Amino acid sequence: MTAASIPHSTSHEGRRATFAALFLFSLILGFVGALAVQLPNVRLHQLGVPGAAIGFSTALQALGIVIGAMLVVVTRARAGSAAIISLGGAVASLSLLALGNPMDIAGVSAWRFAMAIGTGAILTTAEYVLIARAAAGWRATAVAAFATFGIAGHAFAPAFIGLAGPDSE
């Protein structure tokens, strides 16, 4: 889906529904993304993995997010937003599921990297759709609200881990 093919609603209700969905998406993605960073770190720490190895694994995950975002820039025009979000979601979901299996630090790092590529692609594409759908005078506010919802979701993750406990299954 290209910018020209994204349906633009002239009604406030249509735009409001789109933004509500994107903001909810950002909240959920922020929450799940934070869990995807923190839970492997907690587990690796419990297994006695050295802090430097855990830090490297986390840095590799951050690199995956950047690579996922850059891949969107070069593929969005050909593949379209819906396809990128679907593929990114599939990659991130399957990788997150794989992280539930016992493995060494190299395996955890590889799956974290793959998951982050999918997550970076999803987030970048969602921001693109948000900007394409926002009225010209409201784009900066829409992006700021999107980021705020994402950070709020991110902030809920440590609270959730604290309430549920790092060992809960």
Short mmCIF file of C-alpha atoms in Angstrom, two decimals, residues 43 47 98-104 108:
data_model
loop_
_atom_site.label_atom_id
_atom_site.label_comp_id
_atom_site.label_asym_id
_atom_site.label_seq_id
_atom_site.Cartn_x
_atom_site.Cartn_y
_atom_site.Cartn_z
CA ARG A 43 16.13 -15.16 32.48
CA LEU A 47 20.95 -18.62 34.51
CA ALA A 98 11.18 -19.38 19.93
CA LEU A 99 12.61 -17.45 22.87
CA GLY A 100 10.44 -19.58 25.14
CA ASN A 101 12.58 -22.65 24.38
CA PRO A 102 15.71 -23.46 26.38
CA MET A 103 18.86 -22.30 24.57
CA ASP A 104 22.27 -20.79 25.11
CA VAL A 108 18.76 -16.16 22.64
#
